Coordinates of C-alpha atoms and ligand atoms in Angstrom, one line a residue:
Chain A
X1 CA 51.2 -83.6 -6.6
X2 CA 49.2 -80.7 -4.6
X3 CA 51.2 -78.4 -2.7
X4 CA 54.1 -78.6 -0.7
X5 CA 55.0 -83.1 -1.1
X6 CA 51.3 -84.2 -0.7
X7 CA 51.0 -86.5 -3.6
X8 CA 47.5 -87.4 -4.0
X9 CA 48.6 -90.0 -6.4
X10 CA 51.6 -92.2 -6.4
X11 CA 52.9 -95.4 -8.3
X12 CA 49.7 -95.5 -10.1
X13 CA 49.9 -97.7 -13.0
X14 CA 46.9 -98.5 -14.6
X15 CA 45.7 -99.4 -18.5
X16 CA 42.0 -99.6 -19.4
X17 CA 41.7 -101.3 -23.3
X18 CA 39.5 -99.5 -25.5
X19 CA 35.9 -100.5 -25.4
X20 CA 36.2 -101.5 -21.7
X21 CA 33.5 -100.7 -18.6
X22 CA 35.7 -99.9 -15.2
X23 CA 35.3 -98.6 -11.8
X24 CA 37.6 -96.7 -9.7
X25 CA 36.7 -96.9 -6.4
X26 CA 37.9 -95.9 -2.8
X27 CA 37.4 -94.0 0.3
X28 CA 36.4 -90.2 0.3
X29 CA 40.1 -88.9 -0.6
X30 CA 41.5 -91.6 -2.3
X31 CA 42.4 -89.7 -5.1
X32 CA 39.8 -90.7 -7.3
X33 CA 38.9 -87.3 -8.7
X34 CA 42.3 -86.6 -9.3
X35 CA 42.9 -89.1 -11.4
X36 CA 39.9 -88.3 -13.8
X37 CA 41.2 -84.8 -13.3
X38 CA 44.5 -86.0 -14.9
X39 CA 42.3 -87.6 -17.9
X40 CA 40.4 -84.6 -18.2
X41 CA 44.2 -82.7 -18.6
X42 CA 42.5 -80.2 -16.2
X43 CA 45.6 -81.4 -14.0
X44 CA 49.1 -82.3 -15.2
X45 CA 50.9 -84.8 -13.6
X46 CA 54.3 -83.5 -12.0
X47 CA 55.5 -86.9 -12.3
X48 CA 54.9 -89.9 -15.0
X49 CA 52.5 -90.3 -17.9
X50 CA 48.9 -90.3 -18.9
X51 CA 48.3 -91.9 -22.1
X52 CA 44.7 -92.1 -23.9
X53 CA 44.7 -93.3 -27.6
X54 CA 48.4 -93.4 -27.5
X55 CA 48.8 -90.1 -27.0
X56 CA 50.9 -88.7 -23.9
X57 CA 48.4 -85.5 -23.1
X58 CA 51.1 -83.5 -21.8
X59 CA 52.5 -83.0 -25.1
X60 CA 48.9 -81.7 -26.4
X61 CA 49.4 -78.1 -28.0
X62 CA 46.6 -76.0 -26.5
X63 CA 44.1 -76.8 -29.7
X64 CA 45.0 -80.3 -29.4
X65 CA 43.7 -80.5 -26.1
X66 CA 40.9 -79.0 -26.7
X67 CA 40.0 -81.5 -29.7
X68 CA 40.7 -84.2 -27.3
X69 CA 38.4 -82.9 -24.5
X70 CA 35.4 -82.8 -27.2
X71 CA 36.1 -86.4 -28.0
X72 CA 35.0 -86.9 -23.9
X73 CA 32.3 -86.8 -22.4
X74 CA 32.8 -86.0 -18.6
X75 CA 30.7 -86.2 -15.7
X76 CA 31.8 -83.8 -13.0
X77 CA 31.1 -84.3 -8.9
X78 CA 29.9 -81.1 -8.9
X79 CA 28.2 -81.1 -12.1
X80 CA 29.3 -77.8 -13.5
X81 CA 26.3 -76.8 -15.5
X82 CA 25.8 -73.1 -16.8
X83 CA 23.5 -71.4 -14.4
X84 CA 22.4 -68.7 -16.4
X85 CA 21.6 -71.4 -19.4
X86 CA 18.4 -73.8 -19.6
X87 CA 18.7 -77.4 -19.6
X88 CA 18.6 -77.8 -23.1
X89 CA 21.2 -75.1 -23.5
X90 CA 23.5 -76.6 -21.3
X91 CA 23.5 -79.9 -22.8
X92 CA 23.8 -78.7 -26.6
X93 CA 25.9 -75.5 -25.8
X94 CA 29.3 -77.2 -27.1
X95 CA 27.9 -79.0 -30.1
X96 CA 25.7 -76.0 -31.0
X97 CA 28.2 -73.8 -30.5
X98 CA 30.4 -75.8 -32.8
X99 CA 27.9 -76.1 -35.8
X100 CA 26.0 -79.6 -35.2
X101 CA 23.2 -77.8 -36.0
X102 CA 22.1 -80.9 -37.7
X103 CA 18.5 -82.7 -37.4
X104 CA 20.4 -85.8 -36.2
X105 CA 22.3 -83.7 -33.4
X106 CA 18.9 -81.9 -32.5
X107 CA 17.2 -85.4 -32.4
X108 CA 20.3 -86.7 -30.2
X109 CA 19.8 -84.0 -27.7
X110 CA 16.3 -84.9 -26.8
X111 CA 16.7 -88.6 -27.0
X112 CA 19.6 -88.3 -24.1
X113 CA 17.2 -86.2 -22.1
X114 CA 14.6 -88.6 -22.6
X115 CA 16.6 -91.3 -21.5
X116 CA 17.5 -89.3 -18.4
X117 CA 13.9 -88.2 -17.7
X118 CA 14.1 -84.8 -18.6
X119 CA 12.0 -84.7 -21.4
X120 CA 9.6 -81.9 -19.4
X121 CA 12.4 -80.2 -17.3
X122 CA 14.3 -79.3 -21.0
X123 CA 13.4 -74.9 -20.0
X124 CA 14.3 -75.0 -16.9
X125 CA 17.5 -73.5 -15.5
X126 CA 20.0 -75.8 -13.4
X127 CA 18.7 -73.8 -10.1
X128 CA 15.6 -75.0 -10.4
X129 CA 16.1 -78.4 -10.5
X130 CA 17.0 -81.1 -7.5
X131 CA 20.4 -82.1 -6.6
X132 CA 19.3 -85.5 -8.6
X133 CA 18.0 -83.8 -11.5
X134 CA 20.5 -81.5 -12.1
X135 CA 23.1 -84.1 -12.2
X136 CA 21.1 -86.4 -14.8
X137 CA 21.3 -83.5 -17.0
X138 CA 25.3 -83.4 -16.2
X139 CA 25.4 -86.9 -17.4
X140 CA 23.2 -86.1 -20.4
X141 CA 25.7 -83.0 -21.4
X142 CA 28.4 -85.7 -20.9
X143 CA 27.0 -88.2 -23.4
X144 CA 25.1 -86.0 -26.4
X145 CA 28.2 -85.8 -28.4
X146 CA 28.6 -89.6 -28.5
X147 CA 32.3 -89.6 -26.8
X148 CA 34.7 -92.1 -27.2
X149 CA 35.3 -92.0 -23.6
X150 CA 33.2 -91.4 -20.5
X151 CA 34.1 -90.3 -17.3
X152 CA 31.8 -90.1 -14.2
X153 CA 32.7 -88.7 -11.0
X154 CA 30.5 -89.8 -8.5
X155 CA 27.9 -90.0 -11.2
X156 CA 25.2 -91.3 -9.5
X157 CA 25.8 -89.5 -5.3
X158 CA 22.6 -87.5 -5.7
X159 CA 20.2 -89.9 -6.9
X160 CA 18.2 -92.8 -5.4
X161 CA 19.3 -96.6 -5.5
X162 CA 16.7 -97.3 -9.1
X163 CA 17.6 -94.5 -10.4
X164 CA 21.4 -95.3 -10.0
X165 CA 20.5 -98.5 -11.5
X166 CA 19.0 -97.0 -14.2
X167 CA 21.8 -95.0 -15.1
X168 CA 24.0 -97.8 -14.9
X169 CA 22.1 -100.1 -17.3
X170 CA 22.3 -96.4 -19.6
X171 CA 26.4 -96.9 -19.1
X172 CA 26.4 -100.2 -20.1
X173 CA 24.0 -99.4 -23.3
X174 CA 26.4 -97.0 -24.6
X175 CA 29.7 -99.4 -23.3
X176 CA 27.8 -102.3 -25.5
X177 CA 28.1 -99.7 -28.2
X178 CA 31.8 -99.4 -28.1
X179 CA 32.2 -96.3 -25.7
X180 CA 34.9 -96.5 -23.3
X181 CA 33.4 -96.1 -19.7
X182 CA 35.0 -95.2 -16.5
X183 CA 33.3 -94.6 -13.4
X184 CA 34.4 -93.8 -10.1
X185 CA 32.0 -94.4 -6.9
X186 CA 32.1 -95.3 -3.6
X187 CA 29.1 -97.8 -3.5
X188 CA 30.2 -101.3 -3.5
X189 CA 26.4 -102.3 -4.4
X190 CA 26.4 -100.5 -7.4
X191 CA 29.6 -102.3 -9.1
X192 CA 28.1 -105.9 -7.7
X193 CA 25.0 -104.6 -9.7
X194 CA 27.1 -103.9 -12.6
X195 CA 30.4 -106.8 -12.7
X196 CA 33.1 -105.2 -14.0
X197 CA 36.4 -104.9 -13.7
X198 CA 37.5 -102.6 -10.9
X199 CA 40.1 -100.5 -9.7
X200 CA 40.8 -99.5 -5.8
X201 CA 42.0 -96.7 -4.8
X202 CA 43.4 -95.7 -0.9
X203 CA 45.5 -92.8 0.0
X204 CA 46.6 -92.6 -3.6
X205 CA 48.3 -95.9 -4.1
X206 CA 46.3 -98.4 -6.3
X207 CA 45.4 -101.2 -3.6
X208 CA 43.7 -104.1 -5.7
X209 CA 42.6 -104.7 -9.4
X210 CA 39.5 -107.1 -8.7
Chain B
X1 CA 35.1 -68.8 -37.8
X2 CA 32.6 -70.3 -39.1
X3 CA 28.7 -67.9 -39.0
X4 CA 26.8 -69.6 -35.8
X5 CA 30.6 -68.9 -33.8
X6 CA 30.1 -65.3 -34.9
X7 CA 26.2 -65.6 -34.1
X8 CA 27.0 -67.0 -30.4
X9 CA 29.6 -64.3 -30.1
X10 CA 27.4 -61.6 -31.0
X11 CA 24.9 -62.8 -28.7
X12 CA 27.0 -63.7 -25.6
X13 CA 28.5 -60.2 -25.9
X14 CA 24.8 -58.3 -25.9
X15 CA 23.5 -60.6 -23.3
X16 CA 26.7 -59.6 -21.4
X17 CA 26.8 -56.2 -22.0
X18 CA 22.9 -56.0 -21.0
X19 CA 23.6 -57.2 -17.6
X20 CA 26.4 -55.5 -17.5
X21 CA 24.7 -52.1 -18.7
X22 CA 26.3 -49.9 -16.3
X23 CA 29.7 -50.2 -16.3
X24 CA 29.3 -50.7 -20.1
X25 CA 27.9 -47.2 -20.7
X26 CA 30.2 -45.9 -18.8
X27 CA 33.3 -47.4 -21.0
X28 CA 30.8 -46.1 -24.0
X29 CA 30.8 -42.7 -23.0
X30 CA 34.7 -43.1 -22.3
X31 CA 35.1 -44.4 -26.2
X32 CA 32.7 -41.5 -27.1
X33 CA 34.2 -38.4 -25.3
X34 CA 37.4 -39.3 -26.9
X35 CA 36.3 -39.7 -30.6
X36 CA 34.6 -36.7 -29.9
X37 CA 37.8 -34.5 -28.9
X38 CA 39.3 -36.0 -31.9
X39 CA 36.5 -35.3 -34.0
X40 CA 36.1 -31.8 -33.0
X41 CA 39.7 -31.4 -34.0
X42 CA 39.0 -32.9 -37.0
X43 CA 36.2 -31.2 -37.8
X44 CA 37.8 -27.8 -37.0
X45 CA 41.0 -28.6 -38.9
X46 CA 38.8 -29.7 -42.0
X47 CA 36.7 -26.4 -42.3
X48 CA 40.3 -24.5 -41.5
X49 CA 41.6 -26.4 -44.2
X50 CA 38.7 -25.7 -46.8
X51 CA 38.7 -21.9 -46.0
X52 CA 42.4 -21.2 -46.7
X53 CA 41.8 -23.3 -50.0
X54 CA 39.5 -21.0 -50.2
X55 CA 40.6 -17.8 -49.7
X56 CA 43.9 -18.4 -51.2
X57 CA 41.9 -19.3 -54.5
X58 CA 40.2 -16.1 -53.8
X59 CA 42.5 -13.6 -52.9
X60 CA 43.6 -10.5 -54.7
X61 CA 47.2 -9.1 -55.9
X62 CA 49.0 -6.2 -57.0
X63 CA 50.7 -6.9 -60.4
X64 CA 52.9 -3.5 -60.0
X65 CA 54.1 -1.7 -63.3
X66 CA 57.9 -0.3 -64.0
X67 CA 57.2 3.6 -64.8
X68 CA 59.1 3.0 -68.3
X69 CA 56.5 0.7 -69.2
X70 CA 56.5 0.1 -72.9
X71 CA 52.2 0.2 -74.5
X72 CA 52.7 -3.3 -76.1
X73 CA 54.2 -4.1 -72.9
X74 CA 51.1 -2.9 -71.1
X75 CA 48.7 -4.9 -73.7
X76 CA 50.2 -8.0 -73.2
X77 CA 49.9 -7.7 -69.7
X78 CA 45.8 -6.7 -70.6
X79 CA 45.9 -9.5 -72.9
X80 CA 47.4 -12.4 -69.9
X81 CA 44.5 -11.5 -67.6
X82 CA 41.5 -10.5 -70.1
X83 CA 41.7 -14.6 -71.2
X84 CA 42.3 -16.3 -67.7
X85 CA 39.6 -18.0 -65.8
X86 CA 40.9 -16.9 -62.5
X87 CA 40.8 -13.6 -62.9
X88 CA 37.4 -11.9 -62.3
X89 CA 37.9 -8.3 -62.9
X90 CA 40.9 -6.0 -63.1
X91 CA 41.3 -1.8 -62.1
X92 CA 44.5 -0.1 -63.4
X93 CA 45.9 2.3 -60.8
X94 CA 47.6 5.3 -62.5
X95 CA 50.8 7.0 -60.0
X96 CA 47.9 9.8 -59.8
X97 CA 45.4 7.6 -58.7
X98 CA 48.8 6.1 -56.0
X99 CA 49.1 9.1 -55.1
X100 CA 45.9 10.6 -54.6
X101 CA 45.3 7.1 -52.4
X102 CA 48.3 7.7 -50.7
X103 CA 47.1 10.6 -49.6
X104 CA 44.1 9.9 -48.4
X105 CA 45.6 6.9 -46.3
X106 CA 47.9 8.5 -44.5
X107 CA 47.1 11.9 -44.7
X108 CA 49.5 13.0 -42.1
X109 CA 52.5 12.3 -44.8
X110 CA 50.9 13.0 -48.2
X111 CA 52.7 16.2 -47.4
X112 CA 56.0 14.9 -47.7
X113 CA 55.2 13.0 -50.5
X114 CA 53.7 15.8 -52.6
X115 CA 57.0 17.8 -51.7
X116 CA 59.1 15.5 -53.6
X117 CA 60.4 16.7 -57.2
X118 CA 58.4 13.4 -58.7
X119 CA 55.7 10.8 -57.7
X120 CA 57.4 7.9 -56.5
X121 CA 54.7 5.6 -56.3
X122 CA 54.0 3.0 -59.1
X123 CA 51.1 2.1 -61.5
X124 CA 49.6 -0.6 -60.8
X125 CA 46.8 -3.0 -61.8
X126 CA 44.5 -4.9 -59.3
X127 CA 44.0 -8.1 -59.9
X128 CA 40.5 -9.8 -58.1
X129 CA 40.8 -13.3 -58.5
X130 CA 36.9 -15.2 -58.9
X131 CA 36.2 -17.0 -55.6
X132 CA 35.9 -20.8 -55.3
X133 CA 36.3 -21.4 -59.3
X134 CA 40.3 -22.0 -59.2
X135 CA 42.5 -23.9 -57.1
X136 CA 45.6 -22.1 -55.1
X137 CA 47.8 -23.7 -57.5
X138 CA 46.5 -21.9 -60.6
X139 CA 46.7 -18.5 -58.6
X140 CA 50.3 -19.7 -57.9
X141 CA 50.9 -19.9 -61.6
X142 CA 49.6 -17.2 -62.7
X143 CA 51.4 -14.3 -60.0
X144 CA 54.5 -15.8 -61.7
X145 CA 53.7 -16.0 -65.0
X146 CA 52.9 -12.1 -64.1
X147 CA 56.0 -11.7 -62.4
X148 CA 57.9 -13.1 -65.1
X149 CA 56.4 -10.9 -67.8
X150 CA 58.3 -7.4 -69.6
X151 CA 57.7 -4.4 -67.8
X152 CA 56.4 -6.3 -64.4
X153 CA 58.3 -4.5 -61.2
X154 CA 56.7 -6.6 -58.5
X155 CA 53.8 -8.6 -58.0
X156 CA 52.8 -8.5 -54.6
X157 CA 50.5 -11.6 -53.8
X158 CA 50.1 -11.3 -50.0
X159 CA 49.8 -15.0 -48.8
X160 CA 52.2 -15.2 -45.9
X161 CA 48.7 -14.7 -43.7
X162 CA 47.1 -17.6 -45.2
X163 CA 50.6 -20.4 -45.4
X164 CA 50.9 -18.5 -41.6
X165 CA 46.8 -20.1 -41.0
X166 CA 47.9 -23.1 -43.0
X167 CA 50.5 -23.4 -40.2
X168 CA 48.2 -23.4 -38.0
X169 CA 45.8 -26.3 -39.1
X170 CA 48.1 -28.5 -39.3
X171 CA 49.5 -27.6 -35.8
X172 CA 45.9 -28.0 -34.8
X173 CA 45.5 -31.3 -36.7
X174 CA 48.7 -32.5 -35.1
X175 CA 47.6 -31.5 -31.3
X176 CA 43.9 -33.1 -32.3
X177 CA 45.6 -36.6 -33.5
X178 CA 48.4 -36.5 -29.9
X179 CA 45.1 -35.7 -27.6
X180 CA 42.9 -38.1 -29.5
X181 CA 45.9 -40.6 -29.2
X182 CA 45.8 -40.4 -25.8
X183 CA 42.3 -40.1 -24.7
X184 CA 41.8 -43.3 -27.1
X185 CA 44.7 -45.3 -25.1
X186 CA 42.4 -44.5 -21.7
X187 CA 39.5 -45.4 -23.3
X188 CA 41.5 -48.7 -24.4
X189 CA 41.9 -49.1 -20.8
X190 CA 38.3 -48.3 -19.9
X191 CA 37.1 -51.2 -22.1
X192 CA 39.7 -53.6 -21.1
X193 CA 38.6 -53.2 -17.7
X194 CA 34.7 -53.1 -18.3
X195 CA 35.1 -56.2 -20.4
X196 CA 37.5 -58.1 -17.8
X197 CA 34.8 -57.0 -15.0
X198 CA 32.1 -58.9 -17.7
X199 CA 34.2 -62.0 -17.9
X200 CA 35.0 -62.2 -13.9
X201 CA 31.3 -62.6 -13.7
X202 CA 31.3 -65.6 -16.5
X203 CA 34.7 -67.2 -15.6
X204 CA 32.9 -70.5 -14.6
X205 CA 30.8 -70.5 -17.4
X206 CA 34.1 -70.1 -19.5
X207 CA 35.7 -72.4 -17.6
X208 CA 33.3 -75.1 -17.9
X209 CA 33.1 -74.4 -21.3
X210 CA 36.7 -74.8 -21.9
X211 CA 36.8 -78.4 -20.2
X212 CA 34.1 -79.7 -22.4
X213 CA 36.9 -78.6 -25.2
X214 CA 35.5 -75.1 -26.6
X215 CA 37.8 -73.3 -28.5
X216 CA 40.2 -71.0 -27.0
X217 CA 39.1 -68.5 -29.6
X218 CA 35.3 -69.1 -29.3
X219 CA 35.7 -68.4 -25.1
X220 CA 37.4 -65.5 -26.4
X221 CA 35.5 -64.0 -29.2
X222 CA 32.5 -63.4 -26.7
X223 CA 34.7 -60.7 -25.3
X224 CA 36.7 -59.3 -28.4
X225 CA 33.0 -58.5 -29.8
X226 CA 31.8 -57.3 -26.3
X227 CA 34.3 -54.7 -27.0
X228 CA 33.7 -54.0 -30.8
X229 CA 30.1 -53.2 -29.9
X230 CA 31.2 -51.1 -26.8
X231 CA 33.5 -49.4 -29.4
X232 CA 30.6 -48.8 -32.2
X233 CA 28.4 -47.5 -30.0
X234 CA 31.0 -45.1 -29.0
X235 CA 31.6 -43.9 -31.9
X236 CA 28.0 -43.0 -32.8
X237 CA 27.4 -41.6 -29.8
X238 CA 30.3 -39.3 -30.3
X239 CA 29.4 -39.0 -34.2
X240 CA 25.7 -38.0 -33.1
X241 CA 27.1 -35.5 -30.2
X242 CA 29.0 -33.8 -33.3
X243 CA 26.8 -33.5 -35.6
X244 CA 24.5 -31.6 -32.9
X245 CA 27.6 -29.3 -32.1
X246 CA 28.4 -28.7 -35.9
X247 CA 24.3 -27.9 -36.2
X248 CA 24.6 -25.7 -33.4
X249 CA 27.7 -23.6 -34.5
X250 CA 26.8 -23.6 -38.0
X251 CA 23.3 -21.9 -36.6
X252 CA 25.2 -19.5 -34.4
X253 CA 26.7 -18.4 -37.2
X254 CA 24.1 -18.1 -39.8
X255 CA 22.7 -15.4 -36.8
X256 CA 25.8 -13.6 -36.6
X257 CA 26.8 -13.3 -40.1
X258 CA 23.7 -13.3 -41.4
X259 CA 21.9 -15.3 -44.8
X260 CA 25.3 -13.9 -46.6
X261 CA 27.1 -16.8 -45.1
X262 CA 28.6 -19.1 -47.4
X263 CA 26.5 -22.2 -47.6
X264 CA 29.6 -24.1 -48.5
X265 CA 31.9 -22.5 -46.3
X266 CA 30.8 -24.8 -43.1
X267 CA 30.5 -28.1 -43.5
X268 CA 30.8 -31.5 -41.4
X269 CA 33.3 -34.3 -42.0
X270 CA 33.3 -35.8 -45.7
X271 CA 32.2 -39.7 -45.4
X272 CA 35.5 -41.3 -45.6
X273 CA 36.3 -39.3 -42.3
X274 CA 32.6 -40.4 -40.3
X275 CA 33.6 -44.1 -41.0
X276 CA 37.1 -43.7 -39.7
X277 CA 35.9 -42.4 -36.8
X278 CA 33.4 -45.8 -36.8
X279 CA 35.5 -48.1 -37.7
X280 CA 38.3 -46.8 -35.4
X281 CA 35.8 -46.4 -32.1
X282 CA 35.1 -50.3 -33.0
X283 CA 38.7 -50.6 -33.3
X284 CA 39.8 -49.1 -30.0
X285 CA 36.6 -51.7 -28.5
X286 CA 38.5 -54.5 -30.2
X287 CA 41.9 -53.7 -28.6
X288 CA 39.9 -53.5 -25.5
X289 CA 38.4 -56.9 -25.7
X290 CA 41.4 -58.7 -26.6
X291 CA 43.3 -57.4 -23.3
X292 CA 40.5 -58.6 -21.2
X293 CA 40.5 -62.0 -23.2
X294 CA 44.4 -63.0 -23.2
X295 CA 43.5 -63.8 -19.7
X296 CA 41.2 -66.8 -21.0
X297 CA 44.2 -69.4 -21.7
Ligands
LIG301 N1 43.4 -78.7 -5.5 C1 43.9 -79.5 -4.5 N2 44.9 -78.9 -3.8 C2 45.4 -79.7 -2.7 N3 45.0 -80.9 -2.4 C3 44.0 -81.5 -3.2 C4 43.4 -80.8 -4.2 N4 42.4 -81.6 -4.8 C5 42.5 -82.7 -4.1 N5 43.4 -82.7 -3.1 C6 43.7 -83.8 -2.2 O1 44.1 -84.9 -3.0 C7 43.6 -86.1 -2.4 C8 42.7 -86.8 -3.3 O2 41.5 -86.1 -3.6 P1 40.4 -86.5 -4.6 O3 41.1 -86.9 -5.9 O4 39.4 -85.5 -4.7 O5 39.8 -87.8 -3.9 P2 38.4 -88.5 -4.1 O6 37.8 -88.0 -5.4 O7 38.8 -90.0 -4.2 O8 37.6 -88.3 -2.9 C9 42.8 -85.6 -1.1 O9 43.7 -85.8 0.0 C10 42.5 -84.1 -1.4 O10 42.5 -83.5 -0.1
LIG302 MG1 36.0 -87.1 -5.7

């Protein structure tokens, strides 16, 4: 709930199984981000429960939640990369940070750029980069540590139709691997592309499960 | 925390403190002006405190003799100071030689004094004491061993100047630690600030960092150590601005007193004092940081 009784969600009652692929979709509004928000715990919910791994997150002690954020990976609308750090700093800043300084983290980090076609744009800083490109290395920050669980805002709303395809088919790799995926978008060509289940948002009530 | 969290701390906070290089030196030179007030207290206090040990070991006293002195009397009294290591050399003072001293002092009354039927002033022996070889306590023994001894009126060990200077120093010492405390508190402050000015300009970086599940302490530890090296850096600046001062006054006085200054009279602050003042400018940088970082949550 935002504000003063504007609940951007309401008698939402959803449950994705582990290992599923699932879009969230909806008009501009619908309360899409908010509910990844919520799964992010960057947003408590005033009212009911979210539960990932059978754990209720509001009852996460501070350390706890972070733990549970590094077992995500999560693709923001807005991307949030580091401006002052290059694209290969962005995407291994938290594992780095954290120790991986393993070969097989090091070799991770360029394979997920290479998938996302960034192999030559890895010293560049975020500024420098298109709208498209800056939000294939979001996704790539999003998948390096091998989550459990993805979530994509809008993941593909800067880039062209085969190169949203092409992400897709990268979703679906790392869903065939066991990765929980949920995606929310607005194209309807995009889910038909991909087939799976989906979930409909409007004016924060949850209007179909198709 | 583990060596690479320390290693991205250390780095974050000089990147940080490079773009920031300003406002940074200016919390530096806060850090640094404080330790310095403290220091030149400190410094002050410590030479005080050196030269009263000094003098005290090196002062000189009256051992003043009762007229019906008895000749063994007097020999064991020769005997007490011939052996002791403190004493350097020793003058008897006969009542003529009082007298005659008397006289020449205060000339305007040696005629009263010469009127009187019989010379009221004592023998006495001079006692110089050998400087810097013997502790105050030894002195202290020996005026009452003195004191104590057969045919001893009075032995008069002037000291009340010196415990009066003693006083002193430790007033000074006292006044140096109060100012310091509060000069340290601002500069507490200073660094707080600096370092909360450092992270408004990262707060989405930290931010981000924090939802992809960083830490709480590694977000903070960028801006505890931004501090501690604000602090150090402080503290050798303020180390370096003493050491030119103690150079400069130790020169000044070399001209004024002349080569016959004691080389060991002046002297700067032993080691275990130069890292306090280290280890506490990094401290105060600490305390700094931390405020400014209890606002990542
Ligand atoms: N921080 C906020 N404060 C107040 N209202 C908000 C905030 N964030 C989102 N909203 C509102 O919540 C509703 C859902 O927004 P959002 O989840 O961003 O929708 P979507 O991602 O589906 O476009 C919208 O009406 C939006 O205006
Ligand atoms: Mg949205």
């Amino acid at each position: 709930m935002y504000g003063r009784g504007i609940y951007a969600l309401r008698d939402v009652s959803l449950v994705v199984e582990k290992g599923e692929f699932v879009f969230l979709t909806g008009p501009s509004g619908a309360g899409k981000s908010t509910l990844l928000r919520l799964l992010l715990r960057q947003e408590m919910p005033s009212d009911g429960k979210v539960i990932v791994a059978g754990r209720d997150l509001a009852r996460l002690s501070p350390g706890q939640a972070q733990a549970y954020r590094r077992n995500l990976g999560f693709v923001f609308q807005d991307f949030k990369l580091i401006p002052t750090k290059t694209v290969l700093e962005n995407v291994a800043l938290v594992p780095r940070v954290l120790g991986a300084t393993s070969v097989q983290q090091q070799r991770r980090t360029y394979q997920v750029l290479k998938w996302l076609g960034l192999q030559h744009r890895m010293n560049a800083y975020p500024l420098e980069l298109s709208g498209g490109e800056q939000q294939r290395v979001a996704i790539a920050r999003a998948l390096v540590n091998e989550p459990a669980l993805v979530l994509a805002d809008e993941p593909t709303g800067n880039l062209d139709p085969d190169l949203s395809l092409e992400i897709m088919d990268l979703f679906r790799d790392i869903n065939a691997r066991g990765t929980t995926v949920l995606v929310a978008t607005h194209d309807r060509e995009l889910m038909r592309h991909v087939g799976r289940r989906a979930f409909s948002l409007d004016h924060g009530r949850l209007m179909e499960s198709a | 925390m583990r060596l690479h969290a320390i290693r991205y701390c250390l780095e974050e906070a000089l990147a940080s403190l490079w773009r920031q290089r300003w406002s940074a030196g200016l919390s530096v030179l806060a850090i640094a002006a404080a330790l310095l007030v403290l220091g030149v207290f400190l410094l002050v206090t410590v030479n005080l405190d050196r030269a009263v040990a000094r003098w005290s070991a090196a002062a000189e006293f009256s051992v003043y003799l009762r007229d019906d002195i008895a000749q063994d009397q007097r020999a064991a009294l020769n005997a007490m100071l011939e052996g002791h290591p403190a004493v350097a050399s020793r003058d008897y003072v006969s009542k003529a030689d009082a007298a005659r001293r008397f006289a020449r002092d205060f000339p305007d009354l040696a005629e009263g004094l010469a009127e009187l039927p019989q010379n009221p002033l004592p023998a006495s022996i001079e006692v110089r004491l050998r400087a810097g070889r013997t502790d105050s306590a030894t002195v202290d023994a020996l005026a009452q061993q003195l004191r104590g001894a057969a045919g001893v009126a009075d032995v008069r060990f002037d000291r009340r100047w010196l415990e009066r200077l003693g006083g002193i120093v430790k007033g000074l010492a006292w006044a140096g630690w109060m100012l310091g405390a509060v000069l340290l508190t601002a500069a507490i402050l200073t660094v707080a600030t600096v370092v909360r000015l450092a992270l408004h300009a990262r707060r989405d970086e930290v931010d981000i960092m924090q939802l992809m599940g960083a830490p709480i302490g590694l977000l903070r530890g960028p801006l505890v150590a931004e501090g501690l090296l604000q602090g150090g850096a402080g503290a050798l600046v303020a180390l370096a601005a003493l050491y030119g001062t103690y150079v400069a006054v130790r020169g000044r006085l070399t001209e004024a007193i002349g080569p016959s200054l004691d080389p060991g009279l002046v002297g700067f602050l032993p080691g275990g004092l130069v890292v306090l003042v280290l280890v506490g400018g990094m401290a105060v940088g600490c305390a700094g940081g931390y405020v400014a970082a209890r606002q990542v949550r």
